Coordinates of C-alpha atoms and ligand atoms in Angstrom, one line a residue:
K1 CA 3.6 -25.1 -18.4
K2 CA 5.6 -23.3 -21.1
P3 CA 7.9 -20.4 -19.9
K4 CA 6.5 -17.0 -20.6
T5 CA 9.4 -15.7 -22.6
G6 CA 11.2 -16.3 -25.8
K7 CA 10.6 -15.4 -29.4
G8 CA 7.1 -15.8 -30.6
W9 CA 5.4 -15.9 -27.2
I10 CA 2.6 -13.4 -27.1
P11 CA 0.9 -12.6 -23.8
S12 CA -2.9 -13.3 -23.7
F13 CA -5.7 -11.3 -22.0
K14 CA -5.4 -13.9 -19.2
D15 CA -1.7 -13.0 -18.6
Y16 CA -2.6 -9.3 -18.2
Q17 CA -5.4 -10.3 -15.9
D18 CA -2.9 -12.3 -13.8
V19 CA -0.8 -9.2 -13.4
Y20 CA -3.8 -7.1 -12.6
N21 CA -4.9 -9.6 -9.9
D22 CA -1.4 -9.5 -8.3
I23 CA -1.4 -5.7 -8.2
A24 CA -5.0 -5.7 -6.7
A25 CA -3.8 -8.2 -4.0
I26 CA -1.1 -5.9 -2.6
L27 CA -3.0 -2.6 -2.7
E28 CA -4.3 -2.7 0.9
D29 CA -1.9 -5.2 2.5
N30 CA 0.0 -2.5 4.4
D31 CA 0.1 0.3 7.0
Y32 CA 1.2 2.8 4.3
D33 CA -0.4 6.2 4.5
D34 CA -4.2 5.8 4.7
G35 CA -3.9 2.0 4.4
S36 CA -3.5 1.7 0.6
Y37 CA -0.9 2.0 -2.1
A38 CA -3.6 2.7 -4.7
P39 CA -3.3 6.6 -4.7
V40 CA 0.4 6.6 -5.2
L41 CA 0.1 4.1 -8.0
V42 CA -2.4 6.4 -9.7
R43 CA 0.0 9.2 -9.4
L44 CA 2.8 7.2 -11.0
G45 CA 0.6 6.3 -14.0
W46 CA -0.3 10.0 -14.4
H47 CA 3.3 11.4 -14.0
A48 CA 4.6 8.7 -16.4
S49 CA 2.0 9.8 -19.0
G50 CA 1.7 13.6 -18.3
T51 CA 5.1 14.4 -19.8
Y52 CA 3.6 14.1 -23.3
D53 CA 4.1 17.0 -25.8
K54 CA 1.9 16.7 -28.8
E55 CA 4.0 19.0 -31.0
T56 CA 7.3 17.0 -30.7
K57 CA 5.5 13.8 -29.9
T58 CA 7.9 13.2 -27.0
G59 CA 7.3 12.0 -23.5
G60 CA 4.2 10.0 -22.5
S61 CA 3.8 6.6 -20.9
N62 CA 5.6 4.8 -23.7
G63 CA 9.2 4.4 -22.5
A64 CA 8.8 4.4 -18.7
T65 CA 11.7 6.8 -18.6
M66 CA 11.1 7.7 -14.9
R67 CA 13.2 4.6 -14.1
F68 CA 16.2 6.8 -14.9
E69 CA 17.9 10.0 -13.6
P70 CA 17.3 12.7 -14.4
E71 CA 13.5 12.1 -14.7
A72 CA 13.2 10.1 -11.4
G73 CA 14.8 13.1 -9.7
H74 CA 12.5 15.8 -11.1
G75 CA 10.8 17.7 -8.2
A76 CA 7.3 16.7 -9.4
N77 CA 8.2 13.0 -9.1
A78 CA 9.3 13.1 -5.5
G79 CA 8.0 10.1 -3.6
L80 CA 7.1 8.1 -6.6
V81 CA 10.0 5.7 -5.9
V82 CA 7.5 4.1 -3.4
A83 CA 5.2 3.2 -6.3
R84 CA 8.0 2.0 -8.6
D85 CA 9.5 -0.2 -5.9
I86 CA 6.2 -1.9 -5.2
L87 CA 5.7 -2.6 -8.8
E88 CA 9.2 -4.0 -9.2
K89 CA 8.0 -6.9 -7.0
I90 CA 5.1 -7.5 -9.4
R91 CA 7.5 -7.3 -12.4
Q92 CA 9.8 -9.9 -10.9
K93 CA 6.9 -12.4 -11.0
H94 CA 5.9 -11.3 -14.5
P95 CA 9.2 -10.4 -16.2
W96 CA 7.7 -10.4 -19.7
I97 CA 5.6 -7.2 -19.1
T98 CA 7.1 -3.8 -20.0
Y99 CA 7.4 -1.3 -17.2
S100 CA 5.4 1.2 -19.3
D101 CA 2.5 -1.3 -19.6
L102 CA 2.9 -2.3 -15.9
W103 CA 2.8 1.3 -14.6
T104 CA -0.3 2.2 -16.6
L105 CA -2.1 -1.0 -15.8
A106 CA -1.4 -0.5 -12.1
A107 CA -3.0 3.0 -12.2
V108 CA -6.1 1.4 -13.9
C109 CA -6.2 -1.4 -11.3
A110 CA -5.9 1.1 -8.4
I111 CA -8.7 3.3 -9.7
Q112 CA -11.0 0.3 -10.3
E113 CA -10.2 -1.4 -7.0
M114 CA -11.0 1.9 -5.1
G115 CA -14.5 1.8 -6.6
G116 CA -13.8 4.0 -9.6
P117 CA -14.9 3.5 -13.2
I118 CA -13.6 0.9 -15.6
I119 CA -10.7 2.5 -17.5
P120 CA -10.2 1.4 -21.1
W121 CA -6.6 0.0 -21.3
R122 CA -4.6 -2.0 -23.9
P123 CA -1.0 -3.2 -23.8
G124 CA 1.6 -2.4 -26.4
R125 CA 4.0 0.1 -24.8
T126 CA 7.8 -0.5 -25.0
D127 CA 10.5 0.7 -22.6
K128 CA 13.0 3.2 -23.8
D129 CA 16.5 4.1 -22.5
V130 CA 17.7 7.1 -20.6
A131 CA 18.1 9.2 -23.8
A132 CA 14.3 9.4 -24.0
C133 CA 14.0 11.1 -20.6
T134 CA 11.9 14.3 -20.8
P135 CA 13.1 17.7 -19.7
D136 CA 12.0 18.9 -16.3
G137 CA 9.0 21.2 -16.1
R138 CA 6.4 19.2 -18.2
L139 CA 4.2 18.4 -15.2
P140 CA 2.0 21.0 -13.5
D141 CA 3.2 23.3 -10.7
A142 CA 0.6 23.3 -7.9
S143 CA 1.4 26.8 -6.8
K144 CA 0.1 28.3 -10.1
E145 CA -3.4 28.8 -11.6
H146 CA -5.7 28.6 -14.6
K147 CA -3.2 29.9 -17.2
H148 CA -0.5 27.4 -16.2
I149 CA -2.9 24.5 -16.0
R150 CA -4.3 25.2 -19.5
E151 CA -0.7 25.5 -20.9
I152 CA 0.3 22.2 -19.5
F153 CA -2.8 20.2 -20.4
Y154 CA -3.3 21.8 -23.8
R155 CA 0.3 20.8 -24.6
M156 CA -0.8 17.1 -24.0
G157 CA -3.9 17.7 -26.2
F158 CA -6.6 18.0 -23.6
N159 CA -9.6 20.5 -23.5
D160 CA -11.1 22.3 -20.4
Q161 CA -13.7 19.6 -19.8
E162 CA -11.0 16.9 -19.8
I163 CA -8.8 18.9 -17.4
V164 CA -11.6 19.2 -14.8
A165 CA -12.5 15.5 -15.1
L166 CA -8.9 14.5 -14.6
L167 CA -8.4 16.7 -11.5
G168 CA -11.2 14.7 -9.9
A169 CA -8.5 12.1 -9.1
H170 CA -7.6 14.4 -6.1
A171 CA -10.6 12.6 -4.4
I172 CA -7.9 10.0 -3.5
G173 CA -4.6 10.2 -1.8
R174 CA -2.9 13.1 0.0
C175 CA 0.0 15.6 -0.1
H176 CA 3.1 14.8 1.8
P177 CA 5.3 17.6 3.2
D178 CA 8.5 15.6 2.5
R179 CA 7.4 15.1 -1.2
S180 CA 5.7 18.2 -2.6
G181 CA 5.8 20.4 0.5
F182 CA 2.0 20.5 0.7
D183 CA 0.1 18.7 3.4
G184 CA -3.1 16.8 3.8
P185 CA -5.8 14.9 1.9
W186 CA -8.5 16.5 -0.3
T187 CA -11.4 14.4 1.1
F188 CA -12.4 12.3 4.2
S189 CA -12.3 9.1 2.1
P190 CA -8.8 9.2 0.4
T191 CA -8.9 5.5 -0.6
Y192 CA -12.3 5.6 -2.3
F193 CA -12.7 6.9 -5.8
T194 CA -15.8 9.1 -5.8
N195 CA -16.9 12.6 -7.1
S196 CA -16.3 14.0 -3.6
F197 CA -13.4 16.2 -4.7
Y198 CA -15.9 18.5 -6.6
K199 CA -18.5 18.4 -3.8
I200 CA -16.0 19.4 -1.2
L201 CA -14.4 22.0 -3.4
L202 CA -17.8 23.7 -4.0
E203 CA -19.4 23.3 -0.6
T204 CA -16.6 24.1 1.8
K205 CA -15.3 27.4 3.2
W206 CA -11.6 27.5 2.3
I207 CA -9.1 29.7 4.1
Y208 CA -5.4 30.1 3.6
K209 CA -3.4 27.7 5.8
K210 CA -1.3 29.5 8.3
W211 CA 2.0 27.9 8.2
K212 CA 5.6 28.3 6.9
G213 CA 5.0 25.9 4.0
P214 CA 3.8 26.7 0.5
V215 CA 0.6 28.6 -0.1
Q216 CA -2.3 26.2 0.2
F217 CA -5.9 26.2 1.4
V218 CA -7.5 24.4 4.4
D219 CA -11.2 23.9 5.3
Q220 CA -12.3 26.3 8.0
E221 CA -14.5 23.8 9.8
S222 CA -12.3 20.8 10.4
G223 CA -8.9 22.1 9.4
S224 CA -8.0 18.6 8.1
L225 CA -8.8 18.9 4.4
M226 CA -6.7 20.8 1.8
M227 CA -6.8 22.3 -1.7
L228 CA -3.9 23.4 -3.9
P229 CA -3.9 26.8 -5.6
T230 CA -4.4 24.8 -8.9
D231 CA -7.5 23.0 -7.4
M232 CA -9.0 26.4 -6.4
A233 CA -8.5 27.6 -9.9
L234 CA -11.2 25.2 -11.0
V235 CA -13.9 27.2 -9.1
K236 CA -12.5 30.6 -9.9
D237 CA -12.4 30.1 -13.7
K238 CA -15.9 30.2 -15.2
E239 CA -15.2 27.6 -17.9
F240 CA -13.7 25.2 -15.5
R241 CA -16.4 25.8 -12.8
K242 CA -19.2 24.7 -15.2
H243 CA -17.7 21.2 -15.2
V244 CA -17.0 21.1 -11.5
E245 CA -20.7 21.8 -11.0
R246 CA -21.7 19.1 -13.4
Y247 CA -19.5 16.5 -11.8
A248 CA -20.5 17.5 -8.2
A249 CA -24.1 17.0 -9.2
D250 CA -23.8 13.6 -11.0
E251 CA -21.1 11.0 -10.2
K252 CA -22.1 8.9 -13.2
T253 CA -21.2 11.7 -15.6
F254 CA -17.9 12.2 -13.7
F255 CA -17.1 8.5 -13.9
D256 CA -17.8 8.3 -17.7
E257 CA -15.8 11.4 -18.5
F258 CA -12.9 10.6 -16.2
A259 CA -12.6 7.2 -17.7
A260 CA -12.4 8.6 -21.2
A261 CA -9.9 11.3 -20.2
F262 CA -7.7 9.0 -18.1
G263 CA -7.7 6.3 -20.7
K264 CA -6.6 8.9 -23.3
L265 CA -3.9 10.2 -20.9
L266 CA -2.4 6.7 -20.6
E267 CA -2.3 6.3 -24.4
L268 CA -0.8 9.6 -25.4
G269 CA 2.1 9.1 -27.9
V270 CA 1.9 5.3 -27.8
P271 CA 2.3 3.7 -31.2
F272 CA -0.1 0.7 -30.7
E273 CA 0.2 -2.1 -33.1
K274 CA -3.4 -3.3 -32.3
D275 CA -6.5 -1.2 -32.8
E276 CA -8.9 0.0 -30.2
S277 CA -10.9 -3.1 -30.3
F278 CA -8.0 -4.8 -28.5
R279 CA -8.8 -2.8 -25.4
F280 CA -10.2 -5.0 -22.7
K281 CA -11.8 -4.7 -19.3
R282 CA -10.2 -6.4 -16.3
T283 CA -11.8 -7.1 -13.0
T284 CA -10.4 -8.9 -9.9
D285 CA -13.2 -11.5 -10.4
D286 CA -11.7 -12.4 -13.8
E287 CA -15.1 -12.0 -15.4
Ligands
CCH301 FE1 -2.1 15.5 -8.4 N1 -1.0 16.1 -6.9 N2 -1.9 17.2 -9.4 N3 -3.2 14.7 -10.0 N4 -2.2 13.7 -7.5 C1 -0.6 15.4 -5.8 C2 -1.0 14.2 -5.4 C3 -1.8 13.4 -6.2 C4 -1.2 18.3 -9.0 C5 -0.4 18.3 -7.9 C6 -0.3 17.3 -6.9 C7 -3.5 15.3 -11.2 C8 -3.2 16.7 -11.4 C9 -2.5 17.5 -10.6 C10 -3.0 12.5 -7.9 C11 -3.5 12.4 -9.2 C12 -3.6 13.4 -10.2 C13 0.3 16.2 -5.0 C14 0.9 15.8 -3.7 C15 0.4 17.4 -5.7 C16 1.3 18.6 -5.3 C17 2.1 14.9 -3.9 C18 2.7 14.5 -2.6 O1 3.1 15.3 -1.8 O2 2.7 13.3 -2.3 C19 -1.4 19.4 -9.9 C20 -0.8 20.7 -9.8 C21 -2.2 18.9 -10.9 C22 -2.8 19.6 -12.1 O3 -2.9 20.8 -12.1 C23 -4.0 14.4 -12.1 C24 -4.5 14.8 -13.6 C25 -4.1 13.2 -11.5 C26 -4.6 11.9 -12.0 C27 -5.6 11.8 -12.9 C28 -3.0 11.6 -6.9 C29 -3.7 10.2 -7.0 C30 -2.3 12.1 -5.8 C31 -2.1 11.4 -4.4 C32 -0.8 10.7 -4.4 C33 -0.5 10.1 -3.0 O4 0.6 9.6 -2.8 O5 -1.4 10.0 -2.2

């Protein structure tokens, strides 16, 4: 077997599939949170990409600058060290892959392995140094509402429909008081990727949570689910609500539109050398 390094060596689809399989294998091998690292890996891929600014063409997944201070220490990134540390182990086994390709591939793997849609993904990102770190404040602030969400996502180049589709990722994972200050999961199945975020958002009676923490909502019936002020903005705003209703009614539509928007998010600002036909689909079955 030839070593996977050195000038002229180019990774094949199979090499990326091997990385994918190794990530898939460690997702549920733990007592972490609800029994899976998958949600926090999706959050890492999103926060690595969501710093993109289309005017200055800075930020985005290319660079993996969250490896460095100050970006690692930005308030929005609290807790993501867990995700970066798990992936460090994968990287030691596959030292040829860039962190920026690894982090985005891990998010794709996590979504697919949780039963979500196939996300279009292609390699080609390079890692940058600390000088490419983005300024604090590029990621959304959960205590705000429609105007803020639009400002943040329009800056990346998304429209209202794509914003609502992306937020459906809150079907998975949870808020941690020691990270964001908020508390609780959005759904009863936080390790399954479904359209349940929209259904629960529409069908539940939400009340303000009575506590000393930041303003958030809790479901009146069980008291165990939560919504952020930014999540609630999706049903208060007429344009957003239209799409919440579409996705709650039809999971296939949500999956298709989520896959397109998330695939786009992971590619913002990346100067790919290969065209879109180089995108490929990975499965754990190596199909
Ligand atoms: Fe999110 N998210 N997110 N989010 N998010 C949090 C957790 C997750 C906002 C705020 C928060 C997206 C958009 C937004 C995930 C995926 C996406 C938390 C809790 C806050 C706060 C963090 C903690 O305490 O651990 C806001 C505000 C917005 C936009 O307005 C988008 C887009 C995505 C992906 C497509 C995932 C997954 C989690 C769960 C992480 C975990 O550790 O369980």
